[in-house]
Tab-separated table of C-alpha atoms in Angstrom:
chain	number	residue	atom	x	y	z
A	1	MET	CA	115.681	79.481	42.050
A	2	PRO	CA	117.204	82.315	40.031
A	3	SER	CA	116.504	85.836	41.210
A	4	ARG	CA	114.756	88.500	39.159
A	5	HIS	CA	118.151	90.245	39.271
A	6	SER	CA	119.902	87.290	37.539
A	7	TYR	CA	121.706	89.283	34.869
A	8	VAL	CA	125.269	90.054	34.011
A	9	ALA	CA	126.224	93.476	35.297
A	10	SER	CA	128.254	95.882	33.227
A	11	SER	CA	130.837	96.127	36.036
A	12	PRO	CA	131.957	93.655	38.721
A	13	LEU	CA	129.636	93.621	41.732
A	14	ALA	CA	130.928	94.811	45.104
A	15	PRO	CA	131.305	92.325	47.983
A	16	LEU	CA	128.138	91.612	49.941
A	17	SER	CA	129.701	92.965	53.155
A	18	GLU	CA	130.195	96.328	51.443
A	19	ILE	CA	126.669	96.393	50.042
A	20	ILE	CA	124.948	95.804	53.409
A	21	LYS	CA	127.684	97.653	55.348
A	22	LEU	CA	128.537	94.747	57.651
A	23	GLU	CA	132.083	93.891	58.777
A	24	PRO	CA	131.883	91.285	61.587
A	25	GLU	CA	135.656	91.013	62.003
A	26	LYS	CA	136.324	94.761	62.086
A	27	GLU	CA	133.213	95.646	64.113
A	28	PRO	CA	132.549	92.762	66.527
A	29	TRP	CA	129.403	94.381	67.938
A	30	CYS	CA	125.749	93.440	67.730
A	31	ALA	CA	124.014	94.699	64.588
A	32	GLY	CA	120.737	95.218	66.464
A	33	TYR	CA	119.141	98.494	67.506
A	34	ALA	CA	118.634	99.476	71.174
A	35	PRO	CA	115.398	101.561	71.316
A	36	SER	CA	115.982	102.665	74.908
A	37	GLN	CA	119.388	104.111	73.983
A	38	GLY	CA	118.475	105.346	70.506
A	39	ARG	CA	121.563	103.788	68.917
A	40	ARG	CA	123.152	100.538	67.789
A	41	CYS	CA	123.725	97.888	70.450
A	42	HIS	CA	127.236	97.853	71.929
A	43	ALA	CA	127.185	94.204	73.057
A	44	ARG	CA	129.879	92.001	71.522
A	45	THR	CA	129.070	88.932	69.458
A	46	ASN	CA	130.858	85.635	69.996
A	47	ALA	CA	133.837	84.594	67.874
A	48	ARG	CA	132.085	81.543	66.418
A	49	GLY	CA	129.179	83.678	65.220
A	50	ARG	CA	131.525	86.191	63.577
A	51	SER	CA	133.404	83.387	61.800
A	52	SER	CA	130.148	81.909	60.481
A	53	ALA	CA	129.007	85.370	59.375
A	54	MET	CA	132.205	85.911	57.355
A	55	MET	CA	131.731	82.566	55.605
A	56	LEU	CA	128.141	83.445	54.697
A	57	LEU	CA	129.174	86.883	53.428
A	58	ASN	CA	131.790	85.362	51.126
A	59	GLU	CA	129.297	82.808	49.863
A	60	GLY	CA	126.703	85.549	49.298
A	61	THR	CA	129.200	87.570	47.248
A	62	LYS	CA	129.758	84.570	44.967
A	63	ASP	CA	126.002	83.992	44.586
A	64	LEU	CA	125.389	87.637	43.700
A	65	ARG	CA	128.061	87.639	41.019
A	66	ALA	CA	126.645	84.364	39.659
A	67	GLY	CA	123.141	85.870	39.482
A	68	ARG	CA	121.610	83.637	42.182
A	69	SER	CA	119.170	84.700	44.916
A	70	ILE	CA	120.620	85.308	48.393
A	71	ASP	CA	117.370	85.817	50.336
A	72	THR	CA	117.743	82.559	52.292
A	73	LEU	CA	121.409	83.289	52.918
A	74	LEU	CA	120.570	86.683	54.431
A	75	GLU	CA	118.020	85.036	56.729
A	76	ASP	CA	120.720	82.628	57.936
A	77	LEU	CA	123.219	85.469	58.364
A	78	ALA	CA	121.154	87.697	60.683
A	79	PRO	CA	121.253	85.559	63.893
A	80	HIS	CA	125.064	85.338	63.735
A	81	VAL	CA	125.561	89.124	63.998
A	82	LEU	CA	122.987	89.749	66.763
A	83	CYS	CA	123.677	89.402	70.494
A	84	THR	CA	122.043	86.361	72.062
A	85	ARG	CA	120.837	88.273	75.099
A	86	PHE	CA	118.706	91.129	73.778
A	87	HIS	CA	118.257	91.402	70.010
A	88	GLN	CA	117.727	87.958	68.468
A	89	SER	CA	114.111	89.024	67.931
A	90	GLN	CA	115.268	91.682	65.424
A	91	ALA	CA	116.592	89.105	62.936
A	92	SER	CA	113.594	89.420	60.583
A	93	ASP	CA	113.775	93.241	60.554
A	94	LEU	CA	117.507	93.117	59.869
A	95	THR	CA	116.976	90.647	57.003
A	96	ARG	CA	114.369	92.893	55.362
A	97	ARG	CA	116.728	95.870	55.555
A	98	TRP	CA	119.559	93.901	53.938
A	99	LYS	CA	117.273	92.701	51.123
A	100	ARG	CA	116.233	96.280	50.448
A	101	GLN	CA	119.856	97.408	50.323
A	102	VAL	CA	120.776	94.586	47.936
A	103	ARG	CA	117.840	95.395	45.611
A	104	THR	CA	118.767	99.074	45.595
A	105	TYR	CA	122.373	98.256	44.734
A	106	LEU	CA	121.438	95.818	41.957
A	107	ASP	CA	118.989	98.318	40.461
A	108	SER	CA	121.760	100.887	40.328
A	109	GLN	CA	123.853	98.410	38.315
A	110	VAL	CA	121.133	97.744	35.674
A	111	PRO	CA	122.285	98.987	32.214
A	112	SER	CA	120.052	101.385	30.315
A	113	THR	CA	117.547	99.757	27.903
A	114	PRO	CA	115.780	101.239	24.886
A	115	SER	CA	112.351	100.389	26.294
A	116	ALA	CA	111.334	102.922	28.946
A	117	ARG	CA	107.951	101.464	29.898
A	118	PRO	CA	109.218	98.190	31.439
A	119	MET	CA	111.790	100.201	33.381
A	120	ARG	CA	109.099	102.493	34.809
A	121	LEU	CA	107.030	99.510	35.865
A	122	SER	CA	110.035	97.886	37.474
A	123	SER	CA	110.943	101.106	39.292
A	124	ARG	CA	107.410	101.472	40.619
A	125	SER	CA	107.314	97.909	41.906
A	126	ILE	CA	110.730	98.299	43.509
A	127	TYR	CA	109.666	101.572	45.126
A	128	ARG	CA	106.481	99.955	46.412
A	129	GLU	CA	108.395	97.015	47.892
A	130	THR	CA	110.972	99.338	49.416
A	131	ALA	CA	108.246	101.480	50.972
A	132	GLU	CA	106.503	98.407	52.380
A	133	ASP	CA	109.726	97.123	53.906
A	134	ASP	CA	110.464	100.545	55.361
A	135	ILE	CA	106.981	100.735	56.880
A	136	GLU	CA	107.366	97.265	58.394
A	137	GLU	CA	110.723	98.194	59.872
A	138	ARG	CA	109.388	101.411	61.367
A	139	THR	CA	106.325	99.614	62.693
A	140	ALA	CA	108.489	97.014	64.431
A	141	LEU	CA	110.618	99.780	65.930
A	142	LEU	CA	107.555	101.659	67.172
A	143	TYR	CA	106.124	98.478	68.705
A	144	GLN	CA	109.404	97.909	70.518
A	145	ARG	CA	109.410	101.464	71.869
A	146	LEU	CA	105.759	101.166	72.871
A	147	HIS	CA	106.548	97.973	74.760
A	148	ASP	CA	109.404	99.672	76.647
A	149	ILE	CA	107.236	102.681	77.518
A	150	THR	CA	104.404	100.417	78.701
A	151	GLU	CA	106.751	98.483	80.970
A	152	GLU	CA	108.146	101.706	82.416
A	153	ALA	CA	104.633	103.081	83.019
A	154	ARG	CA	103.620	99.840	84.734
A	155	ARG	CA	106.617	100.010	87.082
A	156	LEU	CA	105.849	103.647	87.930
A	157	GLU	CA	102.194	102.816	88.579
A	158	VAL	CA	103.140	99.964	90.931
A	159	ALA	CA	105.562	102.229	92.802
A	160	GLN	CA	102.957	105.010	93.025
A	161	TYR	CA	100.316	102.556	94.272
A	162	GLY	CA	102.704	101.286	96.962
A	163	LEU	CA	103.426	104.852	98.143
A	164	SER	CA	99.710	105.683	98.338
A	165	ILE	CA	99.051	102.601	100.512
A	166	THR	CA	101.988	103.472	102.800
A	167	ALA	CA	100.713	107.032	103.261
A	168	ASN	CA	97.210	105.860	104.284
A	169	PRO	CA	96.426	104.830	107.900
A	170	PRO	CA	95.522	101.154	108.589
A	171	ILE	CA	91.960	100.101	107.815
A	172	HIS	CA	89.854	98.151	110.326
A	173	ARG	CA	86.944	96.024	109.061
A	174	GLU	CA	84.277	94.203	111.026
A	175	GLY	CA	82.332	92.025	108.591
A	176	ARG	CA	80.280	94.220	106.266
A	177	ASN	CA	79.527	96.946	108.811
A	178	THR	CA	82.096	99.348	107.334
A	179	SER	CA	81.918	102.908	106.074
A	180	VAL	CA	84.720	104.612	104.193
A	181	VAL	CA	85.168	108.326	104.691
A	182	VAL	CA	87.054	110.093	101.895
A	183	GLY	CA	88.330	113.513	102.870
A	184	SER	CA	91.370	115.627	103.495
A	185	ARG	CA	93.302	116.265	106.691
A	186	SER	CA	93.741	119.915	105.796
A	187	ALA	CA	93.141	122.182	102.807
A	188	GLY	CA	96.868	122.755	102.429
A	189	SER	CA	97.755	119.076	102.324
A	190	VAL	CA	95.034	118.376	99.746
A	191	SER	CA	96.197	121.116	97.408
A	192	SER	CA	99.872	120.149	97.696
A	193	ARG	CA	99.352	116.426	97.212
A	194	ASN	CA	96.665	116.530	94.528
A	195	THR	CA	98.573	118.919	92.258
A	196	PRO	CA	101.063	116.311	90.851
A	197	GLN	CA	98.804	113.324	91.439
A	198	PRO	CA	95.106	114.223	91.159
A	199	ASN	CA	93.982	110.606	91.588
A	200	LEU	CA	95.446	110.234	95.083
A	201	ILE	CA	92.912	110.807	97.885
A	202	ASP	CA	93.667	110.832	101.572
A	203	ARG	CA	91.307	108.201	102.936
A	204	THR	CA	90.306	107.666	106.540
A	205	VAL	CA	88.435	104.464	107.316
A	206	ARG	CA	86.321	103.938	110.428
A	207	SER	CA	84.175	100.998	111.569
A	208	ARG	CA	80.558	101.586	112.500
A	209	SER	CA	78.477	98.883	114.125
A	210	THR	CA	75.262	100.897	113.744
A	211	GLU	CA	75.177	100.582	109.919
A	212	SER	CA	72.852	98.065	108.298
A	213	PRO	CA	74.441	94.616	107.626
A	214	ASN	CA	74.215	94.788	103.815
A	215	GLN	CA	75.171	98.430	103.233
A	216	SER	CA	78.492	100.261	102.807
A	217	ALA	CA	78.885	103.960	102.015
A	218	ILE	CA	81.603	106.430	101.111
A	219	THR	CA	81.064	109.883	102.657
A	220	VAL	CA	82.698	112.681	100.656
A	221	PRO	CA	82.737	116.130	102.355
A	222	ARG	CA	81.714	118.863	99.917
A	223	PRO	CA	84.359	121.479	100.943
A	224	ALA	CA	87.215	119.200	99.968
A	225	GLN	CA	85.889	118.713	96.387
A	226	ALA	CA	88.301	115.745	96.057
A	227	GLN	CA	88.280	113.880	92.781
A	228	VAL	CA	87.131	110.295	92.923
A	229	SER	CA	90.003	107.954	91.980
A	230	ARG	CA	89.832	104.995	89.627
A	231	GLN	CA	88.991	102.732	92.540
A	232	THR	CA	85.615	104.492	93.068
A	233	ARG	CA	84.557	105.006	89.453
A	234	ALA	CA	81.980	102.215	89.459
A	235	VAL	CA	79.626	103.928	91.946
A	236	SER	CA	76.091	105.296	91.800
A	237	VAL	CA	75.367	108.644	93.483
A	238	SER	CA	72.329	108.760	95.785
A	239	SER	CA	69.697	111.498	95.839
A	240	PRO	CA	71.041	115.058	96.433
A	241	ARG	CA	71.059	116.456	99.943
A	242	PRO	CA	71.391	119.963	101.392
A	243	ALA	CA	74.762	121.707	101.165
A	244	THR	CA	75.428	121.232	104.881
A	245	SER	CA	75.222	117.438	104.723
A	246	PRO	CA	77.845	115.216	103.039
A	247	THR	CA	77.161	113.429	99.781
A	248	VAL	CA	76.680	109.672	100.166
A	249	VAL	CA	78.003	107.414	97.399
A	250	ARG	CA	76.995	103.756	97.212
A	251	VAL	CA	79.893	101.381	96.705
A	252	SER	CA	79.605	98.380	94.421
A	253	SER	CA	81.013	94.940	95.239
A	254	SER	CA	84.167	95.631	93.174
A	255	THR	CA	84.879	98.759	95.270
A	256	ARG	CA	84.410	96.774	98.491
A	257	ASN	CA	86.826	94.159	97.214
A	258	GLN	CA	89.360	96.906	96.411
A	259	ALA	CA	88.975	98.347	99.914
A	260	ARG	CA	89.476	94.847	101.322
A	261	ARG	CA	92.774	94.576	99.413
A	262	ASP	CA	93.891	97.959	100.830
A	263	VAL	CA	93.612	96.688	104.431
A	264	THR	CA	97.007	96.742	106.131
A	265	PRO	CA	97.911	94.157	108.781
A	266	GLN	CA	97.506	95.057	112.445
A	267	ALA	CA	100.620	95.908	114.457
A	268	ASN	CA	101.794	93.227	116.896
A	269	ARG	CA	103.773	94.021	119.998
A	270	ARG	CA	107.315	92.715	119.978
A	271	GLU	CA	108.996	90.924	122.864
A	272	VAL	CA	110.343	93.095	125.668
A	273	GLU	CA	114.069	92.704	125.119
A	274	GLY	CA	117.086	94.732	124.132
A	275	GLU	CA	117.429	98.478	124.548
A	276	CYS	CA	115.088	101.443	124.353
A	277	GLY	CA	115.490	103.171	120.990
A	278	ILE	CA	115.478	106.632	122.625
A	279	CYS	CA	117.635	106.424	125.776
A	280	LEU	CA	119.573	103.254	124.695
A	281	CYS	CA	119.012	101.713	128.161
A	282	ASN	CA	117.809	98.175	128.824
A	283	LEU	CA	114.037	97.830	128.485
A	284	GLN	CA	113.959	95.491	131.518
A	285	ILE	CA	115.152	98.373	133.717
A	286	SER	CA	112.881	101.412	134.062
A	287	GLN	CA	114.004	104.966	134.677
A	288	GLN	CA	112.883	104.781	138.310
A	289	ASP	CA	115.014	101.674	138.845
A	290	LEU	CA	118.036	103.505	137.434
A	291	ASP	CA	117.486	106.397	139.853
A	292	ALA	CA	117.076	103.945	142.729
A	293	ASP	CA	120.293	102.147	141.768
A	294	GLU	CA	122.203	105.416	141.799
A	295	GLU	CA	120.902	106.254	145.277
A	296	GLU	CA	121.723	102.757	146.489
A	297	GLU	CA	125.274	103.018	145.154
A	298	SER	CA	125.774	106.323	146.942
A	299	GLU	CA	124.484	104.801	150.199
A	300	HIS	CA	126.771	101.783	149.819
A	301	SER	CA	129.745	104.064	149.324
A	302	ASP	CA	128.944	105.787	152.639
A	303	ASP	CA	128.415	102.441	154.405
A	304	ASP	CA	131.770	101.134	153.194
A	305	ASP	CA	133.534	103.931	155.056
A	306	ASP	CA	131.743	102.973	158.292
A	307	ASP	CA	132.313	99.229	157.845
A	308	ASP	CA	136.072	99.705	157.935
A	309	ASP	CA	135.773	100.485	161.675
A	310	GLU	CA	133.637	97.432	162.572
A	311	ASP	CA	134.985	94.210	164.100
A	312	ASP	CA	135.187	90.740	162.553
A	313	ASP	CA	132.225	89.595	164.695
A	314	ASP	CA	129.925	92.035	162.931
A	315	GLU	CA	130.964	90.588	159.558
A	316	GLU	CA	130.007	87.062	160.664
A	317	GLU	CA	126.598	88.298	161.813
A	318	GLU	CA	126.033	89.988	158.459
A	319	GLU	CA	126.857	86.772	156.605
A	320	GLU	CA	124.292	84.873	158.656
A	321	GLU	CA	121.681	87.529	157.982
A	322	GLU	CA	122.409	87.388	154.237
A	323	GLU	CA	121.915	83.608	154.212
A	324	GLU	CA	118.546	84.020	155.891
A	325	GLU	CA	117.550	86.707	153.405
A	326	GLU	CA	118.498	84.459	150.477
A	327	ASP	CA	116.195	81.737	151.802
A	328	ASP	CA	113.361	84.230	152.033
A	329	ASP	CA	114.081	85.514	148.532
A	330	GLU	CA	113.798	82.029	147.043
A	331	ASP	CA	110.315	81.669	148.516
A	332	ASP	CA	109.138	85.007	147.112
A	333	GLU	CA	110.892	84.762	143.715
A	334	GLN	CA	107.783	83.924	141.710
A	335	THR	CA	105.728	86.679	143.325
A	336	GLU	CA	108.435	89.252	142.670
A	337	ALA	CA	108.698	88.151	139.015
A	338	GLU	CA	104.977	88.677	138.508
A	339	ASP	CA	105.125	92.083	140.191
A	340	LYS	CA	108.096	92.978	137.980
A	341	ASP	CA	106.177	92.083	134.817
A	342	GLU	CA	103.226	94.211	135.893
A	343	HIS	CA	105.594	97.051	136.740
A	344	GLN	CA	107.259	96.759	133.334
A	345	ASP	CA	103.899	96.895	131.561
A	346	GLU	CA	103.196	100.176	133.328
A	347	GLU	CA	106.657	101.582	132.542
A	348	LEU	CA	106.733	100.503	128.850
A	349	VAL	CA	104.697	101.527	125.803
A	350	TRP	CA	104.779	100.176	122.236
A	351	CYS	CA	103.984	101.393	118.730
A	352	LYS	CA	100.408	100.370	117.919
A	353	ALA	CA	100.474	101.920	114.450
A	354	ARG	CA	102.912	99.653	112.602
A	355	CYS	CA	106.222	98.344	113.989
A	356	GLY	CA	105.228	97.257	117.564
A	357	ILE	CA	108.610	98.287	119.070
A	358	ASN	CA	108.750	98.879	122.850
A	359	PHE	CA	109.940	102.129	124.476
A	360	HIS	CA	110.125	103.551	128.012
A	361	LYS	CA	106.941	105.502	128.704
A	362	GLN	CA	108.916	108.392	130.169
A	363	CYS	CA	111.179	108.479	127.099
A	364	ILE	CA	108.302	108.438	124.593
A	365	ASP	CA	106.501	111.208	126.507
A	366	GLN	CA	109.581	113.415	126.218
A	367	TRP	CA	109.917	112.462	122.534
A	368	LEU	CA	106.328	113.428	121.707
A	369	GLN	CA	106.731	116.767	123.501
A	370	THR	CA	109.914	117.743	121.672
A	371	ALA	CA	109.371	116.136	118.242
A	372	PRO	CA	107.874	118.318	115.455
A	373	ALA	CA	105.213	115.651	114.797
A	374	PRO	CA	103.768	112.932	117.082
A	375	THR	CA	105.325	109.993	115.231
A	376	CYS	CA	107.003	106.716	116.206
A	377	PRO	CA	110.815	107.114	116.508
A	378	ALA	CA	111.329	103.817	114.627
A	379	CYS	CA	108.789	103.624	111.767
A	380	ARG	CA	107.686	107.322	111.703
A	381	SER	CA	104.016	106.345	111.755
A	382	HIS	CA	101.500	108.514	113.614
A	383	TRP	CA	101.766	107.593	117.298
A	384	LYS	CA	98.696	105.909	118.766
A	385	HIS	CA	98.114	106.097	122.516
């Protein structure tokens, strides 16, 4: 189908590659636009695509000089000069830009005519089409940027939500008999945390068995004046109370479901094995056993000096006594093992807040006395006795 620009120009037409400013062999990079970088894509195109693009450019030059339309050819050309990983979706935008450049070039080659009215009409239509193409191109670019910004905002929101859950203490639920208390640990912490993130609220959850079975409430202390986050928007405020009493807010089913999703798993105690994370000694051996071993070693060192003066008969008697003691030890082995386990339970403590790691009780007592905050040495959660 002949184009509306099928006329003989007064001068030879330039090559198509020069008109649309595309040189695949000299610039083997993607012709797409990277919105996140604000520039042209720097990814390389494959050799086969560049070869096909050069063939299409040469064919398009011949069609232009013969007065034929090259719209379909430009549509076939676009995928060959775009990287296959990121910017194949920009083929239609690139084609529209090339068509606009070709029309502008051909209009500049139109010879002057005695009739001015048809020229004005043609110029108006060309300007209208150019403006429409430019608007479409800008719209596509804005949509791409909006998509990138939305994805980035979603990732930040997920990261912020994960940090808010980590900062909150674990929530315990017993059926529906639950009340959520929204407050602040201190006025300073509320002001410092709510300044950059006003929607974050320090929540403390406690179970109450005295509440009615079908009722849940959020108690908000008035001095804190904390803003209600998005999770508690769908609530209805009860009748006002005196200033000394807290304001009670009824929670809908959606808020209860959100609170149920915020529940963190309970900490489980790990097996008693390995070393204490504070003193790096074996967990199976308590501090008292270590002191007793040191005293026993010192006593044995003194006894060795005295044994050098004893006779061989005394050594035989000691061997017989040791054999008898071994027989007695085999009979009492199970009892001693049970006593040892009970003794270890008294000498060891474990993190009940999150990680469940075991420590020597004496070591953790010293840690809590010297540490700036009563936290677990492993997971840094608030230590629970």
